JSON list of C-alpha atoms in Angstrom, two decimals:
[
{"chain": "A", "resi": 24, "resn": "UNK", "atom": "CA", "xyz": [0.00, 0.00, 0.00]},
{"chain": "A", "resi": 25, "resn": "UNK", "atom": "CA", "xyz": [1.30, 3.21, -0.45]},
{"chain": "A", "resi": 26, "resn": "UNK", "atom": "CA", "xyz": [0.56, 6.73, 1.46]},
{"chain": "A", "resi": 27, "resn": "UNK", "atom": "CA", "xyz": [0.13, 10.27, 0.39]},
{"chain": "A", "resi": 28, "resn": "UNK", "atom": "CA", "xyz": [-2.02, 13.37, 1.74]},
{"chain": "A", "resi": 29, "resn": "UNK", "atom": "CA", "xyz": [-5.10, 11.91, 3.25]},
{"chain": "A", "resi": 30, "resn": "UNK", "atom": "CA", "xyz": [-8.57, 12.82, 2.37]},
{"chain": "A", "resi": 31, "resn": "UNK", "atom": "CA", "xyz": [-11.17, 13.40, 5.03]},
{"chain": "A", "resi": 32, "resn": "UNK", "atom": "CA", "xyz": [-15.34, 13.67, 4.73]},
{"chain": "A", "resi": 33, "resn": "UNK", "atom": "CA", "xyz": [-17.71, 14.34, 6.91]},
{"chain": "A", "resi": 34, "resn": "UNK", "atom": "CA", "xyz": [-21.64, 13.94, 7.37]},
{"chain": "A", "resi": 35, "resn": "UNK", "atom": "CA", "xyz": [-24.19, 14.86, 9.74]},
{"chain": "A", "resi": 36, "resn": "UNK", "atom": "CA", "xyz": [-27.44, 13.68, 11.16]},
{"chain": "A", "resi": 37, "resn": "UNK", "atom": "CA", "xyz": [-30.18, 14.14, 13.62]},
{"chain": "A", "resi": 38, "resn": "UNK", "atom": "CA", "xyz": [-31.01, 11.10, 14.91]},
{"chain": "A", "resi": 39, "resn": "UNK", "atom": "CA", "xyz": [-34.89, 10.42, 15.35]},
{"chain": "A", "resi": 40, "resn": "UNK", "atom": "CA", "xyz": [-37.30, 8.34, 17.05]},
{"chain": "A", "resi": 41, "resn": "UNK", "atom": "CA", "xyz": [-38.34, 7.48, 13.18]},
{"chain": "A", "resi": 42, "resn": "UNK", "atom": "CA", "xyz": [-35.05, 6.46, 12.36]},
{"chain": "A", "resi": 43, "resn": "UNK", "atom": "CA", "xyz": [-35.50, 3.53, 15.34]},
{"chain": "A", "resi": 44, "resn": "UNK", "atom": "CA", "xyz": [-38.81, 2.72, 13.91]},
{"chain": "A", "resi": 45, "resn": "UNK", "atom": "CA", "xyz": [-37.40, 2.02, 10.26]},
{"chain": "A", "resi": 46, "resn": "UNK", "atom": "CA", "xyz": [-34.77, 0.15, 12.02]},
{"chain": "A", "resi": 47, "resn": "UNK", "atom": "CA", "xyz": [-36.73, -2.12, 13.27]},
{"chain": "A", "resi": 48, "resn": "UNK", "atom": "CA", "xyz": [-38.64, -2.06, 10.68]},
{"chain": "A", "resi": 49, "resn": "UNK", "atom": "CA", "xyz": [-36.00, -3.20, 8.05]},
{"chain": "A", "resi": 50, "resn": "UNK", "atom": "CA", "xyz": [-34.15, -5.75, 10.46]},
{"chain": "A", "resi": 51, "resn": "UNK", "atom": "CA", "xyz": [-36.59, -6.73, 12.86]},
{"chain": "A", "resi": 52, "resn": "UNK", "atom": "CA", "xyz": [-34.43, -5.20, 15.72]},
{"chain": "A", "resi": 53, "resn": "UNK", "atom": "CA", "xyz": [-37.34, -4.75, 18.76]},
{"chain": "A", "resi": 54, "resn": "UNK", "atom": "CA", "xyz": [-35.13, -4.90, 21.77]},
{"chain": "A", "resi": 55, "resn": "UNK", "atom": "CA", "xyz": [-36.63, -3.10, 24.49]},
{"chain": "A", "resi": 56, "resn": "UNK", "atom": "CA", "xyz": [-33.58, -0.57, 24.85]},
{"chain": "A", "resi": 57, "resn": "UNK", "atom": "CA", "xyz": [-34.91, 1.03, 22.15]},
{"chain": "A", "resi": 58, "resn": "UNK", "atom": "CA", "xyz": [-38.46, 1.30, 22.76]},
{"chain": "A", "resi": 59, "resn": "UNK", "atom": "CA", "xyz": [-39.57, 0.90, 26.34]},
{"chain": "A", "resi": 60, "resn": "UNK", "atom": "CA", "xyz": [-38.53, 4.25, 27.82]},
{"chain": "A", "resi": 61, "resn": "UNK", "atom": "CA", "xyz": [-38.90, 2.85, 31.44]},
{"chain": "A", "resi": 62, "resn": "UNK", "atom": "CA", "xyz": [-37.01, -0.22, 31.30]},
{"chain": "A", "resi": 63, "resn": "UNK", "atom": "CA", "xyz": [-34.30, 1.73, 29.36]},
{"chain": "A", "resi": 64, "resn": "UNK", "atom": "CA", "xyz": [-34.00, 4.72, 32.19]},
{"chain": "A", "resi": 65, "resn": "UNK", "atom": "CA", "xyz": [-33.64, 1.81, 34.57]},
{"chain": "A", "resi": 66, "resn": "UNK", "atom": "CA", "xyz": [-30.37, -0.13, 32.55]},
{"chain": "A", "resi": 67, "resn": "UNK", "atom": "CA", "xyz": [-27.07, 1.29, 32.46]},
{"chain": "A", "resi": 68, "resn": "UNK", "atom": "CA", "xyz": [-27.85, 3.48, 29.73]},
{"chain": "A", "resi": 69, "resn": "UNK", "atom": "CA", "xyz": [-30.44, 5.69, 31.51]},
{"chain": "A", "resi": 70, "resn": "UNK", "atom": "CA", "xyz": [-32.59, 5.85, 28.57]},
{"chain": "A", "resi": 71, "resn": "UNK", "atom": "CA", "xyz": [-33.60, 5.19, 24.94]},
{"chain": "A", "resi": 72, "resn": "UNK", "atom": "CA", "xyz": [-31.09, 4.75, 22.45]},
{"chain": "A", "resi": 73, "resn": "UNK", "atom": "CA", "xyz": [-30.90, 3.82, 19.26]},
{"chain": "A", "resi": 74, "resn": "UNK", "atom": "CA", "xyz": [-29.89, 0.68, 17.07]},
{"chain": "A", "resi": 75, "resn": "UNK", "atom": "CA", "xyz": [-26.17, 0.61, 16.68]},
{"chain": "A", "resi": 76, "resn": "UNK", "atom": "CA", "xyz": [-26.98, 0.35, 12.79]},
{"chain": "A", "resi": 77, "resn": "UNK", "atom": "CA", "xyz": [-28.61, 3.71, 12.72]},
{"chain": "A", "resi": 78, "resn": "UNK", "atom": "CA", "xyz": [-25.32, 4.97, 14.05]},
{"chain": "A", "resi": 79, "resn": "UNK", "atom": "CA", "xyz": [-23.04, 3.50, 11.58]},
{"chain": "A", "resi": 80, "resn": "UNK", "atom": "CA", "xyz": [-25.88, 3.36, 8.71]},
{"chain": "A", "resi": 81, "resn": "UNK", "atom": "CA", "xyz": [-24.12, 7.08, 8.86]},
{"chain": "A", "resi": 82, "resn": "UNK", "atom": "CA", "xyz": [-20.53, 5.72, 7.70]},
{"chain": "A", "resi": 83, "resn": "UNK", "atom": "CA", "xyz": [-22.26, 3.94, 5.00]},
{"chain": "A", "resi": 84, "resn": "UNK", "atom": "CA", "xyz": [-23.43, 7.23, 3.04]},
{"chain": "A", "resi": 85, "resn": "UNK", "atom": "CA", "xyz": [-20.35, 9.10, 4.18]},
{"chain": "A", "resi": 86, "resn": "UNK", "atom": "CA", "xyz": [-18.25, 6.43, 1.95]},
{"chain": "A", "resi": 87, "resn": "UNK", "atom": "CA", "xyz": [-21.08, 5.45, -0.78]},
{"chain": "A", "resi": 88, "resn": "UNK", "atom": "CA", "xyz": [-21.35, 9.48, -1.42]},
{"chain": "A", "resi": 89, "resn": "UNK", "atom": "CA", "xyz": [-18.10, 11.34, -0.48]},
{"chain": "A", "resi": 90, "resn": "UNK", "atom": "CA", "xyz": [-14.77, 9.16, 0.27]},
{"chain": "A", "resi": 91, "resn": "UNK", "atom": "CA", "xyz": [-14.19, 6.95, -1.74]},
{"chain": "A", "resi": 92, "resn": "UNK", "atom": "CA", "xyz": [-17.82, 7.98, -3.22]},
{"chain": "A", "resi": 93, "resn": "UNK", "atom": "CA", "xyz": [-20.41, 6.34, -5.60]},
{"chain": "A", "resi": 94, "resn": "UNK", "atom": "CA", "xyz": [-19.52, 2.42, -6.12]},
{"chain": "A", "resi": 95, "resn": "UNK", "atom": "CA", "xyz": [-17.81, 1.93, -2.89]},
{"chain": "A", "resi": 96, "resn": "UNK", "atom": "CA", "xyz": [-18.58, -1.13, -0.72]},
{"chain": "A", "resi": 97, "resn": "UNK", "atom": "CA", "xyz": [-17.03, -1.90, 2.77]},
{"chain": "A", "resi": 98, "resn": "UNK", "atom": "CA", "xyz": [-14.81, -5.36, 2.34]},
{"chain": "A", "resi": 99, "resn": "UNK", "atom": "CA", "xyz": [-13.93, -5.19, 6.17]},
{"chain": "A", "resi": 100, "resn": "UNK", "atom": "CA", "xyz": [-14.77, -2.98, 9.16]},
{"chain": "A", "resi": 101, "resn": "UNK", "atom": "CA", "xyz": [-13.69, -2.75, 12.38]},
{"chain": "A", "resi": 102, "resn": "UNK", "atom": "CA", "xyz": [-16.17, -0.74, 14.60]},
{"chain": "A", "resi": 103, "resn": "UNK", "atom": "CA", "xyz": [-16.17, -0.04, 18.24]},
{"chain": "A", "resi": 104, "resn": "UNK", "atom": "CA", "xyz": [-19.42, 1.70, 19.85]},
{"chain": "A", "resi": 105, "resn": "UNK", "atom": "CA", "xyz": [-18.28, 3.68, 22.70]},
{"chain": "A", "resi": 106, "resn": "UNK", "atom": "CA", "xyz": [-20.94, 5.31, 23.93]},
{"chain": "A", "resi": 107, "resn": "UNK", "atom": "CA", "xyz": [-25.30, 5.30, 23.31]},
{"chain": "A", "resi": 108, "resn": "UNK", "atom": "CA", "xyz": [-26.44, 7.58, 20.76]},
{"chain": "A", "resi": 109, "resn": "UNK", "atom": "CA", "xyz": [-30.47, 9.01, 22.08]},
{"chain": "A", "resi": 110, "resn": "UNK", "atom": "CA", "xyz": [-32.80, 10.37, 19.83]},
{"chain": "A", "resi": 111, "resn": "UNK", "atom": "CA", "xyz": [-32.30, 13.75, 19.15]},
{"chain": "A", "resi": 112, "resn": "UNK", "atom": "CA", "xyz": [-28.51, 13.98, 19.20]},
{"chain": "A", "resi": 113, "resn": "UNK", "atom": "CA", "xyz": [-26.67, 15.39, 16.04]},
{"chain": "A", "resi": 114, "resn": "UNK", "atom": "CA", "xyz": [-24.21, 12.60, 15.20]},
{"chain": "A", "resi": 115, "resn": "UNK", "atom": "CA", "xyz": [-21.00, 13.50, 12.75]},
{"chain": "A", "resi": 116, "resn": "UNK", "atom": "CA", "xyz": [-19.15, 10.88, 10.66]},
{"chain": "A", "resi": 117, "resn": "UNK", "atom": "CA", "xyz": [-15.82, 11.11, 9.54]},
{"chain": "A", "resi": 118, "resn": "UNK", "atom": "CA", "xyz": [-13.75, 9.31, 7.43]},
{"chain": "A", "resi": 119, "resn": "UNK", "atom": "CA", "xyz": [-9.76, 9.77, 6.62]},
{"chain": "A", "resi": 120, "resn": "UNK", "atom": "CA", "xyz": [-7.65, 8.00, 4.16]},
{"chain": "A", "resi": 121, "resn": "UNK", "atom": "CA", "xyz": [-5.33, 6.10, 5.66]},
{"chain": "A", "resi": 122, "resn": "UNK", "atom": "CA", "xyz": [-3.64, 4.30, 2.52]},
{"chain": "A", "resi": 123, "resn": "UNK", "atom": "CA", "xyz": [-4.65, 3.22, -1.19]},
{"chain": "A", "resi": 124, "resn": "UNK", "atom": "CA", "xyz": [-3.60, 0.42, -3.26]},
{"chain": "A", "resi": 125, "resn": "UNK", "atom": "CA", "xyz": [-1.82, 0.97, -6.22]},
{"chain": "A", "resi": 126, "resn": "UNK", "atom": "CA", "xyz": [-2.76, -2.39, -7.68]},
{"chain": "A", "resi": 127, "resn": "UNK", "atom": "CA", "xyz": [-6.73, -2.22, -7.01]},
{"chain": "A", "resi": 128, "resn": "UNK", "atom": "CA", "xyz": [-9.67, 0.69, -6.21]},
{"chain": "A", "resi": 129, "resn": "UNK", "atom": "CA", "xyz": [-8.98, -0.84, -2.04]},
{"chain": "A", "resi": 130, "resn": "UNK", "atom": "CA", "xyz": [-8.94, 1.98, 0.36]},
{"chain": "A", "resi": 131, "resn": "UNK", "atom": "CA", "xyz": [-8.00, 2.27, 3.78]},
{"chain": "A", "resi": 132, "resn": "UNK", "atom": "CA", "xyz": [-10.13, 4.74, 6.00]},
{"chain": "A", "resi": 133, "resn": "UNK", "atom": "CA", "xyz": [-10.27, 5.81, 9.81]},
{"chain": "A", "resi": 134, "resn": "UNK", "atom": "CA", "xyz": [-13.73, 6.10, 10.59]},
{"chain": "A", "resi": 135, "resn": "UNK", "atom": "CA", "xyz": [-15.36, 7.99, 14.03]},
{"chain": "A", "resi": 136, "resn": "UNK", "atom": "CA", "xyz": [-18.67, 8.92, 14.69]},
{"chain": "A", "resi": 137, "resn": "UNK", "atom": "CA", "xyz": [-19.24, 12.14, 17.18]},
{"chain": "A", "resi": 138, "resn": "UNK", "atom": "CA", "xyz": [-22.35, 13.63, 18.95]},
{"chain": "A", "resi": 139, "resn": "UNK", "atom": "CA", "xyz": [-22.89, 17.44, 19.39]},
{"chain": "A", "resi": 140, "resn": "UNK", "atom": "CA", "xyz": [-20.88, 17.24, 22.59]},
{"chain": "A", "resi": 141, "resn": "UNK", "atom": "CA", "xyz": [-17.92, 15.96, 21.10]},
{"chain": "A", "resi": 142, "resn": "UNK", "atom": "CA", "xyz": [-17.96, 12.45, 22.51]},
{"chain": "A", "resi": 143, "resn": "UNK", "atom": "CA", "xyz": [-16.93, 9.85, 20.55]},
{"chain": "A", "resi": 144, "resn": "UNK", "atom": "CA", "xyz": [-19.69, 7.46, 19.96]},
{"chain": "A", "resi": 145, "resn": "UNK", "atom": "CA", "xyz": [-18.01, 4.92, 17.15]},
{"chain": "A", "resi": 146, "resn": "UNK", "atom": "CA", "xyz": [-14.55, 4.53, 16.32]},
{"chain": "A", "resi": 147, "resn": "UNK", "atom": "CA", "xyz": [-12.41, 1.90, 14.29]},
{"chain": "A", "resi": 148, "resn": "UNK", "atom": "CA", "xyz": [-11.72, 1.59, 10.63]},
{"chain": "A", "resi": 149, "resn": "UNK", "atom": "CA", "xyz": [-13.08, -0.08, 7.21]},
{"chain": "A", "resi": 150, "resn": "UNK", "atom": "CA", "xyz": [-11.15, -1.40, 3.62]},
{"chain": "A", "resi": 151, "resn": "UNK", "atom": "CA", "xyz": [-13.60, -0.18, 0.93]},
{"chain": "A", "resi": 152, "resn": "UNK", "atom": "CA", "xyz": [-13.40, -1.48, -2.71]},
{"chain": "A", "resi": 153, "resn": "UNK", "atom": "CA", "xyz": [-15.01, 0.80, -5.47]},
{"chain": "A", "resi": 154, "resn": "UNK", "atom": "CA", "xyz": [-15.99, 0.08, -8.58]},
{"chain": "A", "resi": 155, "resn": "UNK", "atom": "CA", "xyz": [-13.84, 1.54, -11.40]},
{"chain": "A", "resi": 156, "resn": "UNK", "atom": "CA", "xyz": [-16.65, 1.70, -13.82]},
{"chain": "A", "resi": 157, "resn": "UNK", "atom": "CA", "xyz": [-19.06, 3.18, -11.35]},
{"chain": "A", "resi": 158, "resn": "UNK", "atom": "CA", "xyz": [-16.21, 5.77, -10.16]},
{"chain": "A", "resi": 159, "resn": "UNK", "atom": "CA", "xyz": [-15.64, 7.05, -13.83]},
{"chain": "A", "resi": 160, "resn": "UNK", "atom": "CA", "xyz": [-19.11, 7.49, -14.49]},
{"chain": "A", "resi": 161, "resn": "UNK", "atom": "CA", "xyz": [-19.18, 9.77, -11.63]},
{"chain": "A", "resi": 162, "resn": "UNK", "atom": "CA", "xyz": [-16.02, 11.68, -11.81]}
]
């Protein structure tokens, strides 16, 4: 692999009580951390949060749309969720190149997922392929 001057994007969100509800809806997640507002004060969390998934969902456009951009798929991730994301909070995703192949479209990218106060909610990294044909049409 070789280096040069990294790229970085970045994305934000609001996250939503809607955003749990497709969730669920897609993947059949129902676990009561994310709906029963009760039970969830009472766990370790203190309250409602949402689906890992909706957090990194995040990472997903952030590469598909800006870095590497259209025609990019993860190959590998490595993701560590470091603290509960709540409805409500403004989450930021970044990505920055860490190395490219010279031999294939395979990129290396830090990846880390903020809220509005700064805390570091998702952290790790991710090998993305993209598509050369895809990639020119879209350059």
């Amino acid at each position: 692999m070789t280096t040069h001057q990294p790229r970085t994007a970045r994305r934000h969100r609001t996250v939503t009580e809607r955003d749990i509800e497709l969730f669920t809806e897609m993947s059949g997640d129902r676990n009561p951390l994310h709906y029963d507002a009760e039970l969830a004060a009472a766990s370790r969390f203190g309250g409602i949060v949402v689906q890992g998934g909706v957090t990194s969902a995040l990472l997903n456009a952030l590469v598909a749309e800006d870095l590497p951009g259209p025609g990019s798929v993860f190959l590998e991730v490595s993701w560590r969720f470091l603290a509960p994301v709540r409805p409500g909070d403004v989450i930021t995703a970044s990505a920055t190149e860490l190395a490219s192949r010279t031999d294939k479209p395979v990129t290396t990218l830090a990846t880390r997922i903020t809220n509005q106060d700064g805390v570091v909610v998702l952290d790790g990294t991710a090998v993305v392929w993209r598509d050369p044909v895809v990639a020119a049409h879209h350059s």
